[in-house]
Amino acid sequence: MVEQDWVSERFAEHQSRLHAVAYRMLGSPSEAEDAVQETWLRVSRADTGQVENPAGWLTTVVARVCLNMLEARRARREDSAGALPPEPTAPRPGTHLAGQATPEDETLLADSVGVALMVVLDTLAPAERLAFVLHDVFAVSFAEIGAIIDRSPAAARQLASRARRRVQGTADACDAARSAKREIVEAFLAAARGGDFTALVELLDPEAVAIEIRGAEAVAAFFAGRAQAARLALVDGVPAAVWSHRGRPKAVITFAIHDEKITRIAIDTDPDRLHDLDIVYLSAGDKERR
């Protein structure tokens, strides 16, 4: 009973960290919960007589659980190759736009560095992902990582390094894309406020769509002279525009861009969705968080 109480106390003490490790490893809140639950089942039955570092021991157990889940996930994907394509991952509540999801909507979501990071992590081999997450995010030593994956510390270091290069390459590409998109959105807002019809048409794709309006000239005519109170912002990491009243966001304007032209503009005014968005207002020299 005393040993069981000790295990329960140590697990409760480190449960938040275990969940953080599992979420970073698996990229799914529900799977992270499953991994933490499985970790508890394992440690509650384990012999703890030789445990000197509870935090390290628990991290090792949850990492092995996650590794097994990642390997099973990869095996399922290999088994389903050639069959129907897997269902896309559901977006977080509040990040979707009004109406039916379109390829442009998916592009908006994929612009987020956080989403891109999860996408590239999902392409890594399970051992690469584990080595990168544990070392670079949670500062676990390569000796400990090697023991988890039955590799030498040097091999664990190589796995993390290979994963880091791929993640960094994706982050750099997303930063560049986000910077270019910010410039286009910023130019659109300036042209709209100034009523510059010609500049708006230049920024729009000839087949651009906004709400029920189609065509660059029609869309430009609608926005010319408007958006006076809209502010440039990052919405869930993506450049957009936000109109607020008394400090509360009332409308979010999102932009799909292809070949440096705006192809679609969506306006979301749903209070529940807006409440769940992460909004960072941008200006020429600083940032202010909502």
Tab-separated table of N, CA and C in Angstrom, residues 25 63 67 70 121 124-142 144-146 148-149 151-164:
chain	number	residue	atom	x	y	z
A	25	MET	N	4.484	14.351	-28.811
A	25	MET	CA	4.858	13.150	-29.551
A	25	MET	C	3.776	12.735	-30.537
A	63	ALA	N	7.207	7.843	-22.972
A	63	ALA	CA	7.858	7.899	-24.282
A	63	ALA	C	7.762	6.559	-24.995
A	67	LEU	N	5.954	5.805	-28.447
A	67	LEU	CA	6.688	5.171	-29.539
A	67	LEU	C	5.892	4.001	-30.103
A	70	LEU	N	3.028	5.422	-32.149
A	70	LEU	CA	3.485	5.962	-33.433
A	70	LEU	C	3.794	4.838	-34.418
A	121	LEU	N	6.451	16.722	-38.470
A	121	LEU	CA	6.709	15.715	-37.447
A	121	LEU	C	6.046	14.398	-37.820
A	124	LEU	N	8.141	12.073	-39.965
A	124	LEU	CA	9.355	11.499	-39.401
A	124	LEU	C	9.112	10.056	-38.962
A	125	ALA	N	10.174	9.267	-38.998
A	125	ALA	CA	10.100	7.928	-38.426
A	125	ALA	C	9.856	8.070	-36.924
A	126	PRO	N	9.158	7.105	-36.311
A	126	PRO	CA	8.857	7.214	-34.878
A	126	PRO	C	10.083	7.507	-34.015
A	127	ALA	N	11.196	6.838	-34.277
A	127	ALA	CA	12.395	7.063	-33.461
A	127	ALA	C	12.945	8.469	-33.667
A	128	GLU	N	12.860	9.002	-34.899
A	128	GLU	CA	13.309	10.368	-35.159
A	128	GLU	C	12.448	11.365	-34.393
A	129	ARG	N	11.178	11.156	-34.457
A	129	ARG	CA	10.243	12.067	-33.780
A	129	ARG	C	10.488	12.052	-32.280
A	130	LEU	N	10.650	10.864	-31.717
A	130	LEU	CA	10.888	10.750	-30.291
A	130	LEU	C	12.185	11.452	-29.902
A	131	ALA	N	13.251	11.216	-30.660
A	131	ALA	CA	14.544	11.820	-30.334
A	131	ALA	C	14.478	13.338	-30.392
A	132	PHE	N	13.826	13.864	-31.422
A	132	PHE	CA	13.724	15.317	-31.577
A	132	PHE	C	12.894	15.933	-30.463
A	133	VAL	N	11.717	15.386	-30.219
A	133	VAL	CA	10.816	15.970	-29.220
A	133	VAL	C	11.425	15.890	-27.824
A	134	LEU	N	11.932	14.724	-27.448
A	134	LEU	CA	12.458	14.577	-26.094
A	134	LEU	C	13.688	15.450	-25.862
A	135	HIS	N	14.577	15.523	-26.862
A	135	HIS	CA	15.800	16.304	-26.647
A	135	HIS	C	15.574	17.804	-26.827
A	136	ASP	N	14.987	18.192	-27.960
A	136	ASP	CA	14.890	19.617	-28.277
A	136	ASP	C	13.773	20.320	-27.516
A	137	VAL	N	12.737	19.605	-27.139
A	137	VAL	CA	11.610	20.237	-26.445
A	137	VAL	C	11.684	20.019	-24.941
A	138	PHE	N	12.089	18.817	-24.512
A	138	PHE	CA	12.056	18.495	-23.088
A	138	PHE	C	13.442	18.258	-22.484
A	139	ALA	N	14.498	18.512	-23.259
A	139	ALA	CA	15.877	18.469	-22.756
A	139	ALA	C	16.262	17.133	-22.134
A	140	VAL	N	15.734	16.043	-22.678
A	140	VAL	CA	16.140	14.709	-22.238
A	140	VAL	C	17.474	14.379	-22.889
A	141	SER	N	18.381	13.792	-22.134
A	141	SER	CA	19.719	13.513	-22.666
A	141	SER	C	19.672	12.423	-23.731
A	142	PHE	N	20.686	12.437	-24.612
A	142	PHE	CA	20.748	11.421	-25.656
A	142	PHE	C	21.004	10.034	-25.068
A	144	GLU	N	19.641	8.910	-22.282
A	144	GLU	CA	18.316	8.430	-21.879
A	144	GLU	C	17.463	8.084	-23.100
A	145	ILE	N	17.557	8.917	-24.136
A	145	ILE	CA	16.786	8.647	-25.356
A	145	ILE	C	17.249	7.342	-25.991
A	146	GLY	N	18.555	7.152	-26.041
A	146	GLY	CA	19.092	5.920	-26.615
A	146	GLY	C	18.582	4.690	-25.905
A	148	ILE	N	15.741	4.365	-24.436
A	148	ILE	CA	14.321	4.173	-24.756
A	148	ILE	C	14.154	3.464	-26.090
A	149	ILE	N	15.001	3.834	-27.080
A	149	ILE	CA	14.832	3.292	-28.432
A	149	ILE	C	15.856	2.207	-28.763
A	151	ARG	N	19.109	2.319	-28.859
A	151	ARG	CA	20.188	2.813	-29.716
A	151	ARG	C	21.267	3.423	-28.829
A	152	SER	N	22.439	3.631	-29.403
A	152	SER	CA	23.502	4.306	-28.675
A	152	SER	C	23.189	5.795	-28.565
A	153	PRO	N	23.808	6.507	-27.610
A	153	PRO	CA	23.607	7.959	-27.529
A	153	PRO	C	23.976	8.667	-28.829
A	154	ALA	N	25.029	8.191	-29.495
A	154	ALA	CA	25.429	8.810	-30.759
A	154	ALA	C	24.356	8.631	-31.825
A	155	ALA	N	23.757	7.445	-31.864
A	155	ALA	CA	22.694	7.194	-32.842
A	155	ALA	C	21.477	8.052	-32.531
A	156	ALA	N	21.161	8.208	-31.240
A	156	ALA	CA	20.042	9.064	-30.857
A	156	ALA	C	20.307	10.507	-31.268
A	157	ARG	N	21.555	10.950	-31.118
A	157	ARG	CA	21.918	12.311	-31.522
A	157	ARG	C	21.731	12.495	-33.025
A	158	GLN	N	22.103	11.494	-33.808
A	158	GLN	CA	21.950	11.574	-35.265
A	158	GLN	C	20.476	11.633	-35.660
A	159	LEU	N	19.647	10.847	-34.979
A	159	LEU	CA	18.217	10.866	-35.267
A	159	LEU	C	17.628	12.254	-34.998
A	160	ALA	N	17.988	12.834	-33.861
A	160	ALA	CA	17.476	14.160	-33.519
A	160	ALA	C	17.976	15.212	-34.494
A	161	SER	N	19.222	15.093	-34.895
A	161	SER	CA	19.798	16.064	-35.834
A	161	SER	C	19.100	15.999	-37.185
A	162	ARG	N	18.848	14.788	-37.662
A	162	ARG	CA	18.156	14.625	-38.948
A	162	ARG	C	16.743	15.199	-38.878
A	163	ALA	N	16.057	14.924	-37.786
A	163	ALA	CA	14.700	15.454	-37.618
A	163	ALA	C	14.731	16.972	-37.517
A	164	ARG	N	15.715	17.512	-36.798
A	164	ARG	CA	15.810	18.954	-36.612
A	164	ARG	C	15.989	19.678	-37.945
